[in-house]
Short mmCIF file of C-alpha atoms (C1' of nucleotides) in Angstrom, two decimals:
data_model
loop_
_atom_site.label_atom_id
_atom_site.label_comp_id
_atom_site.label_asym_id
_atom_site.label_seq_id
_atom_site.Cartn_x
_atom_site.Cartn_y
_atom_site.Cartn_z
CA MET A 13 129.80 66.74 97.72
CA ALA A 14 129.94 64.47 100.59
CA LYS A 15 129.58 67.12 103.38
CA THR A 16 129.90 64.50 106.07
CA SER A 17 133.18 62.98 105.12
CA GLN A 18 135.00 66.41 105.01
CA ALA A 19 135.21 66.82 108.79
CA ALA A 20 136.37 63.38 109.18
CA GLY A 21 138.92 63.70 106.54
CA LEU A 22 140.39 66.94 107.72
CA HIS A 23 141.77 65.97 111.05
CA PRO A 24 143.16 62.48 110.88
CA ALA A 25 144.83 62.99 114.19
CA SER A 26 144.71 59.21 114.48
CA LEU A 27 147.34 58.65 111.91
CA ALA A 28 150.80 57.65 113.34
CA LYS A 29 153.71 59.51 111.99
CA LEU A 30 156.12 57.22 110.50
CA HIS A 31 158.54 60.09 109.38
CA ASP A 32 159.19 63.57 110.65
CA LEU A 33 157.86 65.06 107.55
CA ASP A 34 154.56 63.23 107.64
CA ALA A 35 152.92 66.08 109.34
CA ALA A 36 154.07 68.45 106.50
CA LEU A 37 152.81 66.02 103.88
CA GLU A 38 149.42 65.83 105.42
CA LEU A 39 149.30 69.61 105.80
CA MET A 40 149.87 70.00 102.12
CA TYR A 41 146.96 67.71 101.53
CA TYR A 42 144.58 69.23 103.86
CA GLY A 43 145.71 72.71 103.01
CA TRP A 44 144.85 72.08 99.40
CA ARG A 45 141.49 70.74 100.41
CA GLY A 46 140.95 73.53 102.79
CA MET A 47 141.59 76.20 100.10
CA THR A 48 139.42 74.65 97.45
CA LEU A 49 136.49 73.36 99.51
CA GLU A 50 134.28 76.41 99.60
CA ALA A 51 135.23 77.43 96.00
CA ASP A 52 134.28 74.04 94.69
CA ALA A 53 131.02 74.21 96.58
CA TYR A 54 130.30 77.59 94.96
CA LEU A 55 131.25 76.34 91.56
CA ALA A 56 129.13 73.18 91.89
CA LYS A 57 126.10 75.52 92.66
CA GLN A 58 126.75 77.16 89.39
CA GLY A 59 126.92 73.78 87.62
CA LEU A 60 130.67 74.29 87.16
CA SER A 61 133.73 72.69 88.55
CA ARG A 62 137.44 73.07 88.99
CA PRO A 63 138.50 72.78 85.29
CA HIS A 64 135.91 75.48 84.38
CA HIS A 65 137.38 77.72 87.03
CA ARG A 66 140.88 77.17 85.93
CA ILE A 67 139.84 78.34 82.45
CA LEU A 68 138.03 81.37 83.69
CA TYR A 69 140.94 82.15 86.02
CA VAL A 70 143.49 82.10 83.19
CA VAL A 71 141.43 83.95 80.77
CA ALA A 72 140.66 86.74 83.38
CA ARG A 73 144.37 87.17 83.66
CA ARG A 74 145.15 86.97 79.90
CA PRO A 75 142.31 88.59 77.98
CA ASP A 76 142.39 87.82 74.21
CA ILE A 77 144.42 84.59 74.89
CA ALA A 78 144.30 82.12 72.01
CA ILE A 79 143.17 78.58 72.62
CA GLY A 80 146.60 77.14 71.93
CA SER A 81 148.12 79.21 74.71
CA LEU A 82 145.33 78.30 77.06
CA ILE A 83 146.06 74.57 76.48
CA GLU A 84 149.77 75.22 77.06
CA ILE A 85 149.10 76.97 80.44
CA LEU A 86 146.42 74.57 81.63
CA GLY A 87 148.63 71.59 80.77
CA ILE A 88 145.67 69.61 79.20
CA SER A 89 145.04 68.38 75.79
CA LYS A 90 142.73 70.36 73.40
CA GLN A 91 140.25 67.58 73.49
CA ALA A 92 140.16 67.85 77.22
CA LEU A 93 139.69 71.54 77.10
CA ASN A 94 137.03 71.31 74.49
CA ARG A 95 134.10 70.20 76.54
CA PRO A 96 134.43 72.63 79.54
CA LEU A 97 135.39 75.47 77.09
CA ASN A 98 132.28 74.86 74.95
CA LEU A 99 130.08 74.90 78.15
CA LEU A 100 131.47 78.24 79.13
CA LEU A 101 130.86 79.66 75.69
CA GLU A 102 127.31 78.27 75.65
CA ARG A 103 126.62 79.84 79.12
CA LYS A 104 128.06 83.00 77.71
CA LEU A 105 130.63 83.29 80.50
CA LEU A 106 133.25 83.51 77.71
CA THR A 107 133.22 84.96 74.25
CA SER A 108 135.47 83.92 71.34
CA LYS A 109 136.19 86.21 68.50
CA ARG A 110 138.64 86.18 65.71
CA SER A 111 140.91 89.10 65.47
CA PRO A 112 140.83 90.97 62.14
CA GLU A 113 144.49 90.54 61.41
CA GLN A 114 145.29 87.24 63.10
CA HIS A 115 142.34 85.45 61.61
CA ARG A 116 143.75 82.08 62.51
CA SER A 117 143.17 82.04 66.14
CA LYS A 118 140.24 82.63 68.33
CA LEU A 119 140.66 85.13 71.04
CA LEU A 120 138.91 84.41 74.40
CA ARG A 121 137.56 86.91 76.92
CA LEU A 122 135.33 86.83 79.85
CA THR A 123 131.90 88.32 79.73
CA ALA A 124 130.66 90.25 82.66
CA ALA A 125 128.92 87.10 83.94
CA GLY A 126 132.15 85.11 83.48
CA GLN A 127 134.06 87.82 85.46
CA ARG A 128 131.67 87.68 88.28
CA ILE A 129 131.90 83.95 88.64
CA GLU A 130 135.59 83.84 88.27
CA GLN A 131 135.82 86.58 90.97
CA ARG A 132 133.51 84.85 93.34
CA ALA A 133 135.19 81.39 93.08
CA SER A 134 138.66 82.91 93.43
CA ASP A 135 137.40 85.06 96.33
CA HIS A 136 136.60 81.96 98.26
CA GLU A 137 140.14 80.65 97.82
CA ARG A 138 141.72 83.97 98.60
CA LYS A 139 139.59 84.39 101.63
CA VAL A 140 141.06 81.20 103.14
CA LEU A 141 144.63 82.33 102.38
CA ARG A 142 143.96 85.78 103.70
CA GLU A 143 142.61 84.55 107.03
CA ALA A 144 145.51 82.18 107.39
CA PHE A 145 147.97 84.98 106.55
CA ASP A 146 146.27 87.20 109.07
CA ARG A 147 146.83 84.65 111.81
CA VAL A 148 150.54 84.43 111.24
CA GLY A 149 151.52 87.95 110.26
CA ALA A 150 153.52 89.30 107.33
CA THR A 151 156.60 87.54 108.10
CA GLY A 152 154.99 84.21 108.39
CA ALA A 153 153.28 84.91 105.12
CA ALA A 154 156.47 85.76 103.44
CA ALA A 155 158.09 82.55 104.78
CA TRP A 156 155.05 80.65 103.47
CA MET A 157 155.62 82.09 100.07
CA GLY A 158 159.26 81.25 100.27
CA VAL A 159 158.63 77.55 101.05
CA MET A 160 155.97 77.26 98.45
CA GLU A 161 158.19 78.75 95.64
CA ALA A 162 160.91 76.22 96.55
CA ILE A 163 158.31 73.45 96.32
CA ALA A 164 156.83 74.69 93.22
CA ASP A 165 160.32 75.18 91.73
CA THR A 166 161.29 71.54 92.11
CA ASN A 167 160.65 70.50 88.56
CA MET B 26 151.34 61.81 81.95
CA ALA B 27 151.85 64.61 79.55
CA LYS B 28 155.55 65.34 80.38
CA THR B 29 155.67 68.26 77.92
CA SER B 30 152.73 70.21 79.39
CA GLN B 31 154.29 70.25 82.91
CA ALA B 32 157.09 72.63 82.29
CA ALA B 33 154.70 74.96 80.54
CA GLY B 34 152.17 74.79 83.28
CA LEU B 35 154.65 75.35 86.10
CA HIS B 36 155.78 78.80 85.41
CA PRO B 37 152.99 80.83 84.01
CA ALA B 38 154.80 83.95 84.53
CA SER B 39 152.58 85.47 81.85
CA LEU B 40 149.58 85.61 84.10
CA ALA B 41 148.63 89.09 85.17
CA LYS B 42 147.99 89.48 88.85
CA LEU B 43 144.46 90.79 89.38
CA HIS B 44 144.67 90.65 93.10
CA ASP B 45 147.34 90.82 95.72
CA LEU B 46 146.77 87.23 96.74
CA ASP B 47 146.83 85.80 93.17
CA ALA B 48 150.60 84.87 93.59
CA ALA B 49 149.72 82.87 96.73
CA LEU B 50 146.84 81.15 94.96
CA GLU B 51 149.07 79.99 92.20
CA LEU B 52 151.78 79.02 94.66
CA MET B 53 149.39 76.78 96.27
CA TYR B 54 148.36 75.22 92.90
CA TYR B 55 151.90 74.71 91.53
CA GLY B 56 153.14 73.78 95.04
CA TRP B 57 150.76 70.91 95.23
CA ARG B 58 151.78 69.93 91.57
CA GLY B 59 155.44 70.27 92.56
CA MET B 60 155.03 67.97 95.54
CA THR B 61 153.05 65.27 93.82
CA LEU B 62 154.76 65.18 90.37
CA GLU B 63 157.48 62.89 90.98
CA ALA B 64 155.50 60.63 93.27
CA ASP B 65 152.79 60.35 90.63
CA ALA B 66 155.29 59.41 88.03
CA TYR B 67 156.70 56.70 90.24
CA LEU B 68 153.28 55.38 91.06
CA ALA B 69 152.21 55.33 87.44
CA LYS B 70 155.32 53.17 86.68
CA GLN B 71 153.89 50.71 89.25
CA GLY B 72 150.61 50.99 87.55
CA LEU B 73 149.12 52.74 90.51
CA SER B 74 147.91 56.27 91.15
CA ARG B 75 147.09 58.79 93.82
CA PRO B 76 144.13 57.10 95.44
CA HIS B 77 146.07 53.91 95.80
CA HIS B 78 148.93 55.74 97.36
CA ARG B 79 146.45 57.39 99.77
CA ILE B 80 145.14 53.95 100.85
CA LEU B 81 148.74 52.65 101.17
CA TYR B 82 149.71 55.84 103.21
CA VAL B 83 146.84 55.47 105.67
CA VAL B 84 147.12 51.70 106.23
CA ALA B 85 150.91 52.21 106.75
CA ARG B 86 150.12 54.47 109.61
CA ARG B 87 147.19 52.48 110.92
CA PRO B 88 147.86 48.81 110.64
CA ASP B 89 144.85 46.56 111.16
CA ILE B 90 142.56 49.42 110.15
CA ALA B 91 139.05 48.34 109.28
CA ILE B 92 137.51 49.36 105.97
CA GLY B 93 134.95 51.54 107.64
CA SER B 94 137.55 53.75 109.30
CA LEU B 95 139.53 53.85 106.15
CA ILE B 96 136.61 55.14 104.32
CA GLU B 97 136.12 57.78 106.92
CA ILE B 98 139.59 58.91 106.83
CA LEU B 99 139.83 59.04 103.03
CA GLY B 100 136.56 60.87 102.85
CA ILE B 101 135.20 58.78 99.84
CA SER B 102 132.36 56.38 99.62
CA LYS B 103 132.87 52.66 100.23
CA GLN B 104 132.08 51.98 96.67
CA ALA B 105 134.81 54.37 95.54
CA LEU B 106 137.30 52.62 97.87
CA ASN B 107 136.36 49.26 96.52
CA ARG B 108 138.19 49.17 93.19
CA PRO B 109 141.64 50.58 94.25
CA LEU B 110 141.49 48.57 97.43
CA ASN B 111 140.84 45.32 95.51
CA LEU B 112 143.59 46.11 93.11
CA LEU B 113 146.01 46.53 96.07
CA LEU B 114 144.81 43.13 97.43
CA GLU B 115 145.25 41.39 94.09
CA ARG B 116 148.66 42.74 93.74
CA LYS B 117 149.47 41.56 97.40
CA LEU B 118 150.46 45.11 98.47
CA LEU B 119 147.80 44.77 101.14
CA THR B 120 146.43 41.69 103.15
CA SER B 121 142.99 41.60 104.69
CA LYS B 122 142.23 39.25 107.40
CA ARG B 123 139.38 39.04 109.75
CA SER B 124 140.17 39.11 113.49
CA PRO B 125 138.96 36.12 115.51
CA GLU B 126 136.88 38.09 117.94
CA GLN B 127 135.82 41.05 115.90
CA HIS B 128 134.60 38.83 113.03
CA ARG B 129 132.55 41.66 111.36
CA SER B 130 135.33 43.81 110.00
CA LYS B 131 138.37 43.06 107.97
CA LEU B 132 141.68 44.30 109.12
CA LEU B 133 144.09 45.67 106.55
CA ARG B 134 147.81 45.58 106.65
CA LEU B 135 150.57 46.26 104.23
CA THR B 136 152.67 43.51 102.79
CA ALA B 137 156.49 44.00 102.55
CA ALA B 138 155.96 44.91 98.94
CA GLY B 139 153.22 47.38 99.91
CA GLN B 140 155.39 48.98 102.43
CA ARG B 141 158.13 49.37 99.86
CA ILE B 142 155.89 51.15 97.42
CA GLU B 143 154.34 53.39 99.98
CA GLN B 144 157.71 54.37 101.38
CA ARG B 145 159.12 55.20 98.01
CA ALA B 146 156.12 57.16 96.83
CA SER B 147 155.98 59.17 100.08
CA ASP B 148 159.75 59.60 100.03
CA HIS B 149 159.33 61.46 96.62
CA GLU B 150 156.91 63.82 98.19
CA ARG B 151 158.96 64.24 101.40
CA LYS B 152 162.07 64.87 99.36
CA VAL B 153 160.44 67.91 97.75
CA LEU B 154 159.43 69.19 101.12
CA ARG B 155 162.65 68.53 102.70
CA GLU B 156 164.63 70.47 99.99
CA ALA B 157 162.22 73.34 100.32
CA PHE B 158 162.55 73.48 104.07
CA ASP B 159 166.32 73.28 103.81
CA ARG B 160 166.28 76.24 101.65
CA VAL B 161 164.38 78.48 104.14
CA GLY B 162 165.70 77.14 107.45
CA ALA B 163 163.80 75.88 110.50
CA THR B 164 161.97 79.12 111.24
CA GLY B 165 160.75 79.35 107.80
CA ALA B 166 159.58 75.83 107.92
CA ALA B 167 157.81 76.40 111.15
CA ALA B 168 156.05 79.41 109.69
CA TRP B 169 155.01 77.32 106.67
CA MET B 170 153.42 74.78 108.97
CA GLY B 171 151.53 77.52 110.79
CA VAL B 172 150.07 78.93 107.66
CA MET B 173 149.12 75.53 106.22
CA GLU B 174 147.40 74.55 109.62
CA ALA B 175 145.47 77.73 109.40
CA ILE B 176 144.42 76.98 105.89
CA ALA B 177 143.67 73.29 106.61
CA ASP B 178 141.55 74.34 109.54
CA THR B 179 139.20 76.54 107.65
CA ASN B 180 136.36 74.12 107.61
"C1'" DT C 3 116.09 28.81 118.81
"C1'" DT C 4 114.57 31.83 115.41
"C1'" DC C 5 114.33 36.15 113.51
"C1'" DC C 6 115.36 40.83 112.78
"C1'" DT C 7 118.53 44.73 112.32
"C1'" DG C 8 122.26 47.13 111.04
"C1'" DA C 9 127.18 47.39 109.73
"C1'" DA C 10 130.13 45.84 106.29
"C1'" DG C 11 130.98 44.75 101.70
"C1'" DT C 12 129.82 44.00 96.71
"C1'" DC C 13 127.87 44.86 92.14
"C1'" DA C 14 125.68 47.72 88.52
"C1'" DA C 15 124.75 51.88 86.32
"C1'" DC C 16 126.20 56.31 85.65
"C1'" DA C 17 128.65 61.18 85.41
"C1'" DT C 18 132.81 63.52 84.73
"C1'" DG C 19 137.36 64.63 83.32
"C1'" DG C 20 141.14 63.18 81.47
"C1'" DT C 21 143.81 60.44 77.48
"C1'" DT C 22 144.98 59.17 72.21
"C1'" DG C 23 143.98 58.78 67.54
"C1'" DA C 24 141.90 60.22 63.37
"C1'" DC C 25 139.98 63.46 60.77
"C1'" DA C 26 137.74 68.10 58.89
"C1'" DT C 27 138.15 72.98 58.20
"C1'" DG C 28 139.96 76.93 56.78
"C1'" DA C 29 143.56 81.05 56.73
"C1'" DG C 30 147.95 82.37 55.06
"C1'" DG C 31 152.40 81.94 53.34
"C1'" DA C 32 155.61 79.80 49.76
"C1'" DT D 27 147.97 76.35 43.83
"C1'" DC D 28 149.29 73.76 47.56
"C1'" DC D 29 151.14 72.96 51.94
"C1'" DT D 30 151.26 74.07 56.86
"C1'" DC D 31 149.40 74.85 60.99
"C1'" DA D 32 145.95 76.37 64.53
"C1'" DT D 33 141.42 75.02 65.46
"C1'" DG D 34 137.56 71.96 66.07
"C1'" DT D 35 135.27 67.61 66.33
"C1'" DC D 36 134.14 62.60 66.82
"C1'" DA D 37 134.98 58.20 68.77
"C1'" DA D 38 136.95 54.94 71.91
"C1'" DC D 39 138.91 54.18 76.08
"C1'" DC D 40 140.34 54.68 81.06
"C1'" DA D 41 140.23 56.19 85.94
"C1'" DT D 42 137.82 58.06 89.69
"C1'" DG D 43 134.13 59.33 91.81
"C1'" DT D 44 128.91 59.19 92.69
"C1'" DT D 45 124.06 56.56 94.12
"C1'" DG D 46 121.20 52.77 94.50
"C1'" DA D 47 120.33 48.05 95.35
"C1'" DC D 48 121.76 44.25 96.73
"C1'" DT D 49 124.25 40.20 99.89
"C1'" DT D 50 126.22 38.72 104.11
"C1'" DC D 51 126.58 37.91 108.71
"C1'" DA D 52 127.20 38.97 113.97
"C1'" DG D 53 124.69 39.66 117.64
"C1'" DG D 54 120.57 41.01 120.18
"C1'" DA D 55 115.30 40.62 120.82
"C1'" DA D 56 111.39 37.76 120.97
#
DNA sequence: TTCCTGAAGTCAACATGGTTGACATGAGGA
DNA sequence: TCCTCATGTCAACCATGTTGACTTCAGGAA
């Protein structure tokens, strides 16, 4: 966590704009950073990082999710999932149990501790969004959502 | 580049929303992905990736930048810069020369080939933004910028 | 002039997070 | 019984970042 470099990186006012959309491009970049910075710092204090949070986030919103579905949603390979997932299980932030009937798949759930960490990390991100939305009002927020949906929809 | 996983990852309609801002959180995530997906695919075809593009992007907008300034803007250590930078120099996408008077620092510039790649990669990203802005009109685009500025400004 | 300092740059070792490939295990259906 | 398929694991590899320890060299101080 190079604290010093962040401030420098966040306002590269010195970059010439070669295209009219360069400002938007950079806003996307620094917006992403702005949203995740505090959350990442919090996670690092817990010895976790972004991929762990992604797992916790999804499992929180899909209790009893199977590993296969988790892989699909996260968009990574099962081998890549393996290490962070095992860490979360070891730390007892997640539990895995096999359901009586569907014995083939493990079902994942957050423990209380896992819920707490997921919530706090996500809260850092939501706080940033909330403050930004507060600054621009409801219509601005709605417009933002519209643009982001269009961007996310590209593929 | 796991092409298959992208589609699955992009529309996790199945995730329950635990908080009112969860939708915005996910939009930021998938928006970032949406913007960078094609650009990253293009870069990968060139044997490059995001950090290389970042370097090319900055140098394009700051010809004759010194390495120290580049480090500062990118927010990474000089050692982390070293490998991708050298690759770009080897590939002759960048040139470095020492100025006659300020002999202490190397000045970086894009070659024609470097300019071409920077432009094409950035064009992929700008295309996504442009299409999204077109969908929502000028006021929507302005609102989006406002929100993103507020988010980027957090730190 | 010589010497020292400090910025710039490089090299080595390491951590992390991702990839593929190969394979083991074990439940459940044909 | 046997095959299939989800799960789990191991190994090798790659890319990107980190820190620490150097080298190099311009330019000021002694």
